[in-house]
Coordinates of C-alpha atoms in Angstrom, one line a residue:
M1 CA -2.7 13.1 1.8
L2 CA -6.0 12.8 0.1
I3 CA -4.7 12.1 -3.2
L4 CA -3.7 8.7 -1.8
I5 CA -7.1 8.0 -0.2
I6 CA -8.7 8.9 -3.7
T7 CA -6.5 6.5 -5.4
Y8 CA -7.0 4.0 -2.8
I9 CA -10.9 4.3 -3.3
L10 CA -10.6 4.1 -7.1
N11 CA -8.8 0.9 -6.7
V12 CA -11.3 -0.9 -4.9
I13 CA -14.1 0.4 -7.3
D14 CA -12.0 -1.0 -10.0
Y15 CA -11.7 -4.3 -8.0
L16 CA -15.6 -4.6 -7.7
E17 CA -15.9 -3.8 -11.2
T18 CA -13.5 -6.5 -12.3
L19 CA -15.4 -8.6 -10.0
Y20 CA -18.7 -8.2 -11.3
L21 CA -17.3 -8.4 -15.2
I22 CA -15.7 -11.8 -14.3
Q23 CA -18.9 -13.1 -12.9
H24 CA -20.8 -12.2 -16.0
Y25 CA -18.4 -12.6 -18.7
G26 CA -15.8 -14.9 -17.5
I27 CA -12.0 -14.5 -16.7
A28 CA -11.0 -13.4 -20.3
V29 CA -12.3 -9.8 -19.5
E30 CA -9.2 -9.4 -17.3
G31 CA -6.5 -8.2 -19.7
N32 CA -3.4 -8.4 -17.3
P33 CA -2.0 -11.9 -17.3
I34 CA -0.7 -11.7 -13.6
M35 CA -4.2 -10.5 -12.3
R36 CA -5.8 -13.3 -14.4
F37 CA -3.6 -15.6 -12.5
F38 CA -4.4 -14.1 -9.1
F39 CA -8.5 -14.3 -10.0
E40 CA -8.2 -17.9 -11.1
H41 CA -6.7 -18.8 -7.7
P42 CA -8.2 -17.3 -4.5
Y43 CA -5.6 -14.4 -4.0
G44 CA -7.2 -11.8 -6.3
W45 CA -8.4 -9.8 -3.3
V46 CA -4.8 -9.9 -1.9
A47 CA -3.5 -8.6 -5.4
K48 CA -6.0 -6.0 -5.6
L49 CA -6.7 -4.9 -2.0
I50 CA -3.9 -5.3 0.2
V51 CA -0.8 -4.8 -1.9
P52 CA -2.0 -1.6 -3.3
A53 CA -2.7 -0.2 0.3
V54 CA 0.7 -1.0 1.3
L55 CA 2.2 0.5 -1.7
L56 CA 0.4 3.5 -1.1
I57 CA 1.3 3.8 2.3
G58 CA 5.0 3.8 1.3
C59 CA 4.3 6.4 -1.2
G60 CA 2.6 8.4 1.3
I61 CA 5.6 8.2 3.8
I62 CA 8.0 8.9 0.8
A63 CA 5.8 12.0 -0.3
R64 CA 6.0 13.3 3.1
K65 CA 9.6 13.7 2.8
D66 CA 9.8 14.5 -0.8
R67 CA 6.8 16.5 -2.2
A68 CA 8.0 16.1 -5.7
F69 CA 7.0 12.4 -5.3
L70 CA 3.2 13.5 -5.4
R71 CA 3.2 14.1 -9.0
P72 CA 3.7 10.4 -10.0
I73 CA 0.9 9.5 -7.4
T74 CA -1.3 12.1 -9.5
V75 CA -1.0 10.6 -12.6
A76 CA -1.6 7.1 -11.1
T77 CA -5.0 8.5 -9.6
A78 CA -5.5 9.7 -13.2
V79 CA -4.9 6.2 -14.4
Y80 CA -7.3 4.9 -11.9
A81 CA -9.8 7.0 -12.7
F82 CA -9.8 6.3 -16.4
I83 CA -9.8 2.5 -15.6
V84 CA -12.7 2.9 -13.3
V85 CA -14.7 4.9 -16.0
H86 CA -13.7 2.7 -18.7
N87 CA -15.0 -0.5 -16.7
L88 CA -18.4 1.3 -15.8
T89 CA -18.8 2.0 -19.5
L90 CA -18.3 -1.9 -20.0
I91 CA -20.8 -2.9 -17.4
L92 CA -23.4 -0.3 -18.6
Y93 CA -23.3 -1.8 -22.1

C-alpha cells in the first residue's frame, strides 16, 4: 500500500511546514480551529502524527478487503499534496 505511505509522508511534511509557519508568523496561520487548539497546547504532534498513522493503518486494513476503498485514499493523498505545495509556497514567499 504505497499510497498510504505517501499520504503519511505528506502528512509529516505538512506538520513540519505548519510548525515552521507557526514559529515565524504565529498560531494564526493555522486555519483549522481544532488543530489551532492542539497547537496551542502540547498535543499538536499527537493530532498530526499519531492519529493519522492509526487512521491510515485502519484504511489499509479496509482497503485490503475492499479495493474500491483505495479511491478515497487517493483523493486524500492528492489533497495532502496540494496542502504541502501550498504551505511550501507560503514558506518561500
